[in-house]
Amino acid sequence: MNILKVKDRQELDKKIPAMPWYVEKFINFKLPDLSPSSLLEYVRDYETFFSWMLAEGLAEADSMKQLPIEALEKLHMESIDNFRMFLMTRTEHTNSRVTISRKLSSLRSLFHYLSQIAEDEEFYPLLKRNVMAKVEIKRTHKPKDTAAKLEGKLLQEQEIHEFIAFVEHGYGEEVAGNKQALYSYNINKVRDACIIRLVLNSGLRVSEVVNLNADDIDLKKKLAYVYRKGSNDDTFKTPVYFRQDATENLMAYMDMRQTQYKAPRKEKALFLAIANGKKEGERMTKRAIQEMVIKYAKRFGKPYLSVHKLRHSFATDYYLRNDLYKTQEQLGHASPETTQIYAHLTDKTMAQAIDNEKE
């Protein structure tokens, strides 16, 4: 099974016992259709909502687990508006409009299940009144809006080559006076360049990179076999093409993977790291890869870059050379509507290119 899904399933199993009985019933109902990662997000959203309800005195219970279902029936629209305001203003964590909409959607899914699907022994709905049915959740990320937010924050064709060159050579010159940073760079630069070049030549998600095993790479066919987001079939991996430009780095890294990172034979992960205090390499974490990209991006002068924006950079370039549906397939988007952001981005890119030619 996908290594991240295994971890999320383990965390989900830890959180469920602290949830009310009706949430556990809902999760079990959804389990065949949704991934553990998606269900874990649901549970985290319910933790936020139930904790808020208890803090506001909207339910009489000593803990979330004891929160009665009747408390959900008594909620007014004003309460939901107040919860939305709480999410917008809470200081310990900044919630974007997208995050707030997702949390409200999670609640709507639970309330819909309890009021329209689940029944008691007398065949009546478990939830007699559904306040969330009245809540309008506006769509927050139209393709054009997403493209506007990404404009100017992606790498163009020449910048892609410059960034890779910086990771392979330039960063070492930048940190030449810092012995610790230089030592770490000299150990990991082949691996780091390999990861960055792979994303910029395939559009893989960071989770897909994390889950890659050494035998998932076919250098001759230029294929990476990955578990794609949204798929619940953990027995089948999807082949994703990477450009020739990534093969040399992959070959260089795979040649030194065993010796450099001293991976035990049982370790199948492609990308490895040796944690502090340990002698053997183990699978890089999602966070480690994200922080690695940010480290290089800041020194490169583009601190807003992330693994996801590297994926967007590839996708924009790929879309310029192909069509919507090929781009959708390459990126693993469930809907072509998601892929349309690159149509808007490439319109800007082509206009800029024409302007540059005039100059």
Short mmCIF file of C-alpha atoms in Angstrom, two decimals:
data_model
loop_
_atom_site.label_atom_id
_atom_site.label_comp_id
_atom_site.label_asym_id
_atom_site.label_seq_id
_atom_site.Cartn_x
_atom_site.Cartn_y
_atom_site.Cartn_z
CA MET A 1 0.00 0.00 0.00
CA ASN A 2 0.99 3.62 -0.58
CA ILE A 3 3.34 4.47 2.32
CA LEU A 4 1.56 7.75 3.08
CA LYS A 5 -1.83 6.04 3.08
CA VAL A 6 -0.49 3.50 5.57
CA LYS A 7 0.60 6.29 7.92
CA ASP A 8 -2.68 8.16 7.47
CA ARG A 9 -4.68 4.97 8.14
CA GLN A 10 -2.70 4.43 11.35
CA GLU A 11 -3.38 8.00 12.47
CA LEU A 12 -7.04 7.67 11.49
CA ASP A 13 -7.34 4.53 13.63
CA LYS A 14 -5.84 6.44 16.57
CA LYS A 15 -8.27 9.36 16.25
CA ILE A 16 -11.53 7.44 15.69
CA PRO A 17 -11.88 6.23 19.32
CA ALA A 18 -11.99 9.88 20.48
CA MET A 19 -14.84 10.69 18.08
CA PRO A 20 -18.60 10.42 18.78
CA TRP A 21 -20.20 7.13 17.75
CA TYR A 22 -21.98 8.71 14.79
CA VAL A 23 -18.70 9.97 13.29
CA GLU A 24 -17.24 6.47 13.51
CA LYS A 25 -20.37 5.19 11.76
CA PHE A 26 -19.91 7.80 9.00
CA ILE A 27 -16.20 6.98 8.54
CA ASN A 28 -16.93 3.26 8.24
CA PHE A 29 -19.60 4.07 5.65
CA LYS A 30 -17.12 6.13 3.60
CA LEU A 31 -14.12 3.84 4.03
CA PRO A 32 -14.71 1.74 0.87
CA ASP A 33 -14.96 4.86 -1.32
CA LEU A 34 -12.45 7.33 0.12
CA SER A 35 -8.76 7.02 0.90
CA PRO A 36 -7.52 7.04 4.53
CA SER A 37 -5.89 10.40 3.77
CA SER A 38 -9.23 11.97 2.80
CA LEU A 39 -11.01 10.47 5.81
CA LEU A 40 -8.26 11.72 8.11
CA GLU A 41 -8.92 15.24 6.82
CA TYR A 42 -12.63 14.76 7.62
CA VAL A 43 -11.82 13.71 11.19
CA ARG A 44 -9.43 16.63 11.70
CA ASP A 45 -12.17 18.99 10.52
CA TYR A 46 -14.64 17.41 12.97
CA GLU A 47 -12.11 17.80 15.78
CA THR A 48 -11.95 21.53 15.06
CA PHE A 49 -15.74 21.88 14.91
CA PHE A 50 -16.54 19.79 18.00
CA SER A 51 -13.84 21.52 20.06
CA TRP A 52 -15.35 24.86 19.04
CA MET A 53 -18.87 23.68 19.97
CA LEU A 54 -17.72 22.60 23.43
CA ALA A 55 -15.80 25.84 23.97
CA GLU A 56 -18.87 27.87 22.96
CA GLY A 57 -21.17 25.91 25.27
CA LEU A 58 -23.26 24.59 22.38
CA ALA A 59 -23.21 21.07 23.81
CA GLU A 60 -23.14 19.55 27.26
CA ALA A 61 -20.38 16.95 27.21
CA ASP A 62 -17.10 16.29 28.97
CA SER A 63 -15.33 15.34 25.75
CA MET A 64 -15.83 15.17 22.00
CA LYS A 65 -16.61 11.47 22.23
CA GLN A 66 -19.60 12.18 24.48
CA LEU A 67 -20.99 14.96 22.29
CA PRO A 68 -24.63 13.95 21.70
CA ILE A 69 -26.10 13.89 18.22
CA GLU A 70 -29.01 15.98 19.50
CA ALA A 71 -26.59 18.91 19.89
CA LEU A 72 -26.16 18.91 16.11
CA GLU A 73 -29.93 19.12 15.60
CA LYS A 74 -30.16 22.24 17.78
CA LEU A 75 -27.57 24.26 15.87
CA HIS A 76 -28.83 27.50 14.29
CA MET A 77 -27.55 29.12 11.11
CA GLU A 78 -26.09 31.81 13.37
CA SER A 79 -23.91 29.14 14.98
CA ILE A 80 -22.53 28.05 11.61
CA ASP A 81 -21.86 31.68 10.68
CA ASN A 82 -20.03 32.12 13.98
CA PHE A 83 -17.96 29.00 13.30
CA ARG A 84 -17.06 30.35 9.86
CA MET A 85 -15.98 33.62 11.50
CA PHE A 86 -13.95 31.66 14.06
CA LEU A 87 -12.08 29.92 11.24
CA MET A 88 -11.37 33.24 9.55
CA THR A 89 -10.02 34.95 12.68
CA ARG A 90 -8.34 32.23 14.76
CA THR A 91 -4.80 33.39 15.45
CA GLU A 92 -2.94 30.12 15.88
CA HIS A 93 -3.61 29.02 12.32
CA THR A 94 -4.47 31.00 9.23
CA ASN A 95 -7.31 29.42 7.27
CA SER A 96 -7.59 30.33 3.61
CA ARG A 97 -10.97 30.58 1.91
CA VAL A 98 -10.30 27.21 0.32
CA THR A 99 -9.58 25.63 3.72
CA ILE A 100 -12.72 27.11 5.27
CA SER A 101 -14.86 25.85 2.39
CA ARG A 102 -13.33 22.40 2.76
CA LYS A 103 -14.11 22.29 6.49
CA LEU A 104 -17.70 23.32 5.88
CA SER A 105 -17.98 20.72 3.10
CA SER A 106 -16.73 18.08 5.55
CA LEU A 107 -19.50 19.05 7.95
CA ARG A 108 -22.10 19.02 5.20
CA SER A 109 -21.06 15.49 4.23
CA LEU A 110 -21.46 14.27 7.82
CA PHE A 111 -24.81 16.00 8.33
CA HIS A 112 -26.12 14.71 4.98
CA TYR A 113 -25.19 11.14 5.89
CA LEU A 114 -26.82 11.38 9.33
CA SER A 115 -30.03 12.98 8.02
CA GLN A 116 -30.47 11.28 4.63
CA ILE A 117 -28.72 7.90 4.72
CA ALA A 118 -28.20 6.52 8.24
CA GLU A 119 -31.26 5.17 10.08
CA ASP A 120 -32.14 4.08 13.60
CA GLU A 121 -33.86 0.83 14.50
CA GLU A 122 -37.25 2.37 13.68
CA PHE A 123 -36.04 3.40 10.21
CA TYR A 124 -35.99 7.09 11.10
CA PRO A 125 -33.02 9.32 10.21
CA LEU A 126 -30.37 9.57 12.89
CA LEU A 127 -30.40 13.36 12.50
CA LYS A 128 -33.89 14.86 12.43
CA ARG A 129 -32.82 18.39 11.43
CA ASN A 130 -29.91 19.29 9.10
CA VAL A 131 -28.77 22.90 9.48
CA MET A 132 -25.89 22.35 7.03
CA ALA A 133 -28.41 21.83 4.20
CA LYS A 134 -29.03 25.59 4.39
CA VAL A 135 -25.35 26.52 4.19
CA GLU A 136 -24.14 27.78 0.84
CA ILE A 137 -20.54 26.87 0.13
CA LYS A 138 -19.22 28.96 -2.70
CA ARG A 139 -16.69 27.56 -5.08
CA THR A 140 -13.37 29.16 -4.20
CA HIS A 141 -10.93 28.11 -6.90
CA LYS A 142 -11.95 28.68 -10.48
CA PRO A 143 -9.18 27.79 -12.95
CA LYS A 144 -8.81 31.43 -14.00
CA ASP A 145 -8.48 32.57 -10.39
CA THR A 146 -5.90 29.87 -9.62
CA ALA A 147 -3.91 30.86 -12.70
CA ALA A 148 -3.95 34.50 -11.59
CA LYS A 149 -2.51 33.55 -8.19
CA LEU A 150 0.25 31.49 -9.82
CA GLU A 151 1.19 34.15 -12.35
CA GLY A 152 4.78 35.26 -11.87
CA LYS A 153 5.46 32.54 -9.29
CA LEU A 154 6.45 29.75 -11.66
CA LEU A 155 9.68 28.98 -13.49
CA GLN A 156 9.69 29.73 -17.21
CA GLU A 157 11.73 27.63 -19.66
CA GLN A 158 15.07 29.42 -19.21
CA GLU A 159 14.56 29.74 -15.46
CA ILE A 160 14.00 25.98 -15.20
CA HIS A 161 17.48 25.37 -16.60
CA GLU A 162 18.96 28.09 -14.41
CA PHE A 163 17.36 26.69 -11.24
CA ILE A 164 18.59 23.16 -11.95
CA ALA A 165 22.10 24.50 -12.64
CA PHE A 166 21.95 26.39 -9.35
CA VAL A 167 21.02 23.23 -7.44
CA GLU A 168 23.80 21.27 -9.14
CA HIS A 169 26.56 23.88 -8.78
CA GLY A 170 25.56 27.40 -7.77
CA TYR A 171 24.30 26.61 -4.28
CA GLY A 172 27.72 25.28 -3.31
CA GLU A 173 29.28 28.60 -4.23
CA GLU A 174 26.61 30.46 -2.23
CA VAL A 175 27.35 28.52 0.99
CA ALA A 176 31.11 28.13 0.51
CA GLY A 177 31.76 29.97 3.77
CA ASN A 178 29.42 27.77 5.81
CA LYS A 179 31.18 24.47 6.48
CA GLN A 180 28.11 22.67 7.81
CA ALA A 181 25.86 23.73 4.92
CA LEU A 182 28.60 22.92 2.39
CA TYR A 183 29.17 19.48 3.91
CA SER A 184 25.45 18.64 3.74
CA TYR A 185 25.23 19.96 0.18
CA ASN A 186 28.18 17.89 -1.05
CA ILE A 187 26.58 14.75 0.38
CA ASN A 188 23.06 15.34 -0.96
CA LYS A 189 23.41 17.47 -4.11
CA VAL A 190 23.13 14.53 -6.52
CA ARG A 191 19.97 13.30 -4.78
CA ASP A 192 18.49 16.80 -4.50
CA ALA A 193 19.15 17.63 -8.14
CA CYS A 194 17.64 14.29 -9.13
CA ILE A 195 14.41 14.99 -7.24
CA ILE A 196 14.06 18.54 -8.56
CA ARG A 197 14.87 17.58 -12.13
CA LEU A 198 12.43 14.65 -11.95
CA VAL A 199 9.55 16.89 -10.81
CA LEU A 200 10.40 19.52 -13.44
CA ASN A 201 10.40 16.83 -16.13
CA SER A 202 7.36 14.81 -15.11
CA GLY A 203 5.02 16.93 -12.97
CA LEU A 204 4.91 14.34 -10.18
CA ARG A 205 3.28 15.35 -6.90
CA VAL A 206 5.45 15.40 -3.80
CA SER A 207 3.47 12.47 -2.36
CA GLU A 208 4.17 10.49 -5.52
CA VAL A 209 7.89 11.26 -5.24
CA VAL A 210 7.92 10.19 -1.58
CA ASN A 211 6.26 6.88 -2.41
CA LEU A 212 8.61 5.97 -5.26
CA ASN A 213 10.57 2.76 -4.79
CA ALA A 214 13.82 2.01 -6.56
CA ASP A 215 12.16 -0.57 -8.81
CA ASP A 216 9.42 1.90 -9.83
CA ILE A 217 11.82 3.60 -12.27
CA ASP A 218 12.22 2.28 -15.81
CA LEU A 219 15.08 4.27 -17.33
CA LYS A 220 14.80 2.66 -20.78
CA LYS A 221 11.12 3.49 -21.18
CA LYS A 222 11.45 6.73 -19.16
CA LEU A 223 8.59 5.71 -16.86
CA ALA A 224 7.94 6.17 -13.16
CA TYR A 225 5.27 3.89 -11.67
CA VAL A 226 3.32 5.78 -9.00
CA TYR A 227 0.23 5.56 -6.82
CA ARG A 228 -1.94 8.36 -8.14
CA LYS A 229 -3.94 10.68 -5.91
CA GLY A 230 -7.60 9.74 -5.58
CA SER A 231 -7.10 6.11 -6.47
CA ASN A 232 -8.20 3.58 -3.85
CA ASP A 233 -6.60 0.68 -5.70
CA ASP A 234 -3.32 0.21 -3.88
CA THR A 235 -2.42 -2.84 -5.97
CA PHE A 236 -2.01 -0.89 -9.21
CA LYS A 237 0.52 1.79 -10.03
CA THR A 238 0.13 4.27 -12.87
CA PRO A 239 2.98 4.70 -15.37
CA VAL A 240 3.99 8.36 -15.70
CA TYR A 241 6.46 9.50 -18.35
CA PHE A 242 9.45 11.68 -17.52
CA ARG A 243 11.52 13.54 -20.06
CA GLN A 244 14.97 12.42 -21.21
CA ASP A 245 16.39 15.39 -19.31
CA ALA A 246 15.78 13.55 -16.02
CA THR A 247 17.45 10.24 -16.92
CA GLU A 248 21.08 11.28 -16.42
CA ASN A 249 20.41 12.52 -12.89
CA LEU A 250 18.41 9.42 -12.07
CA MET A 251 21.21 7.17 -13.28
CA ALA A 252 23.80 9.12 -11.28
CA TYR A 253 21.71 8.98 -8.11
CA MET A 254 20.78 5.30 -8.43
CA ASP A 255 24.45 4.39 -8.93
CA MET A 256 25.37 5.93 -5.57
CA ARG A 257 22.11 5.36 -3.66
CA GLN A 258 23.29 2.25 -1.84
CA THR A 259 26.81 3.42 -1.01
CA GLN A 260 25.99 7.03 -0.14
CA TYR A 261 22.94 6.38 2.04
CA LYS A 262 23.81 2.89 3.31
CA ALA A 263 20.28 1.62 2.84
CA PRO A 264 19.50 -1.78 4.40
CA ARG A 265 18.43 -4.46 1.91
CA LYS A 266 14.81 -4.29 3.06
CA GLU A 267 14.59 -0.55 2.26
CA LYS A 268 12.84 -0.20 -1.10
CA ALA A 269 12.48 3.59 -1.17
CA LEU A 270 14.11 5.41 -4.07
CA PHE A 271 14.93 8.65 -2.30
CA LEU A 272 16.72 8.22 1.01
CA ALA A 273 18.04 10.34 3.85
CA ILE A 274 20.10 9.50 6.91
CA ALA A 275 18.46 11.05 9.96
CA ASN A 276 20.53 12.52 12.76
CA GLY A 277 21.85 9.82 15.05
CA LYS A 278 21.19 7.04 12.57
CA LYS A 279 23.64 5.08 10.43
CA GLU A 280 21.30 3.76 7.74
CA GLY A 281 19.23 5.61 5.17
CA GLU A 282 15.46 5.52 5.15
CA ARG A 283 12.67 6.91 2.97
CA MET A 284 12.66 10.70 2.74
CA THR A 285 9.58 12.30 4.23
CA LYS A 286 7.23 14.66 2.45
CA ARG A 287 8.32 17.48 4.73
CA ALA A 288 12.03 16.82 4.09
CA ILE A 289 11.52 17.10 0.32
CA GLN A 290 9.44 20.26 0.67
CA GLU A 291 12.03 21.90 2.93
CA MET A 292 14.83 20.85 0.59
CA VAL A 293 13.19 22.64 -2.35
CA ILE A 294 12.50 25.75 -0.26
CA LYS A 295 16.15 25.83 0.85
CA TYR A 296 17.39 26.04 -2.73
CA ALA A 297 14.57 28.36 -3.82
CA LYS A 298 15.41 30.98 -1.18
CA ARG A 299 19.08 31.08 -2.20
CA PHE A 300 18.04 31.19 -5.85
CA GLY A 301 16.05 34.34 -5.16
CA LYS A 302 12.57 32.81 -5.55
CA PRO A 303 11.45 32.05 -1.98
CA TYR A 304 7.86 31.38 -3.05
CA LEU A 305 8.87 28.25 -4.98
CA SER A 306 7.66 24.91 -3.63
CA VAL A 307 7.46 21.34 -4.92
CA HIS A 308 3.90 22.05 -6.04
CA LYS A 309 4.98 25.14 -7.97
CA LEU A 310 7.71 23.08 -9.66
CA ARG A 311 4.91 20.74 -10.74
CA HIS A 312 2.94 23.73 -12.03
CA SER A 313 6.04 24.96 -13.87
CA PHE A 314 6.36 21.63 -15.66
CA ALA A 315 2.64 21.53 -16.44
CA THR A 316 2.63 25.00 -17.99
CA ASP A 317 5.55 24.12 -20.23
CA TYR A 318 4.02 20.71 -21.08
CA TYR A 319 0.68 22.26 -21.99
CA LEU A 320 2.39 24.63 -24.43
CA ARG A 321 3.67 21.59 -26.35
CA ASN A 322 0.63 19.30 -26.03
CA ASP A 323 -3.12 19.58 -25.46
CA LEU A 324 -5.49 19.72 -22.51
CA TYR A 325 -6.22 16.01 -22.33
CA LYS A 326 -2.59 14.88 -22.61
CA THR A 327 -1.73 17.33 -19.83
CA GLN A 328 -4.62 16.03 -17.73
CA GLU A 329 -3.39 12.45 -18.14
CA GLN A 330 0.25 13.33 -17.42
CA LEU A 331 -0.65 15.18 -14.21
CA GLY A 332 -3.26 12.68 -13.04
CA HIS A 333 -6.11 15.20 -12.79
CA ALA A 334 -9.55 13.66 -12.26
CA SER A 335 -11.22 16.43 -14.28
CA PRO A 336 -10.07 18.46 -17.32
CA GLU A 337 -11.48 21.51 -15.54
CA THR A 338 -8.55 21.38 -13.09
CA THR A 339 -6.13 21.31 -16.01
CA GLN A 340 -7.66 24.45 -17.50
CA ILE A 341 -5.54 26.63 -15.21
CA TYR A 342 -2.64 25.95 -17.58
CA ALA A 343 -4.64 27.26 -20.52
CA HIS A 344 -4.89 30.59 -18.69
CA LEU A 345 -1.23 30.48 -17.65
CA THR A 346 0.02 29.69 -21.15
CA ASP A 347 -2.04 32.53 -22.62
CA LYS A 348 -0.01 34.90 -20.43
CA THR A 349 3.25 33.12 -21.25
CA MET A 350 2.70 33.31 -25.00
CA ALA A 351 1.75 36.98 -24.79
CA GLN A 352 4.94 37.72 -22.84
CA ALA A 353 7.01 35.79 -25.38
CA ILE A 354 5.56 37.85 -28.25
CA ASP A 355 6.29 41.07 -26.36
CA ASN A 356 9.89 39.96 -25.80
CA GLU A 357 10.33 39.23 -29.51
CA LYS A 358 9.15 42.78 -30.34
CA GLU A 359 11.80 44.21 -28.09
#
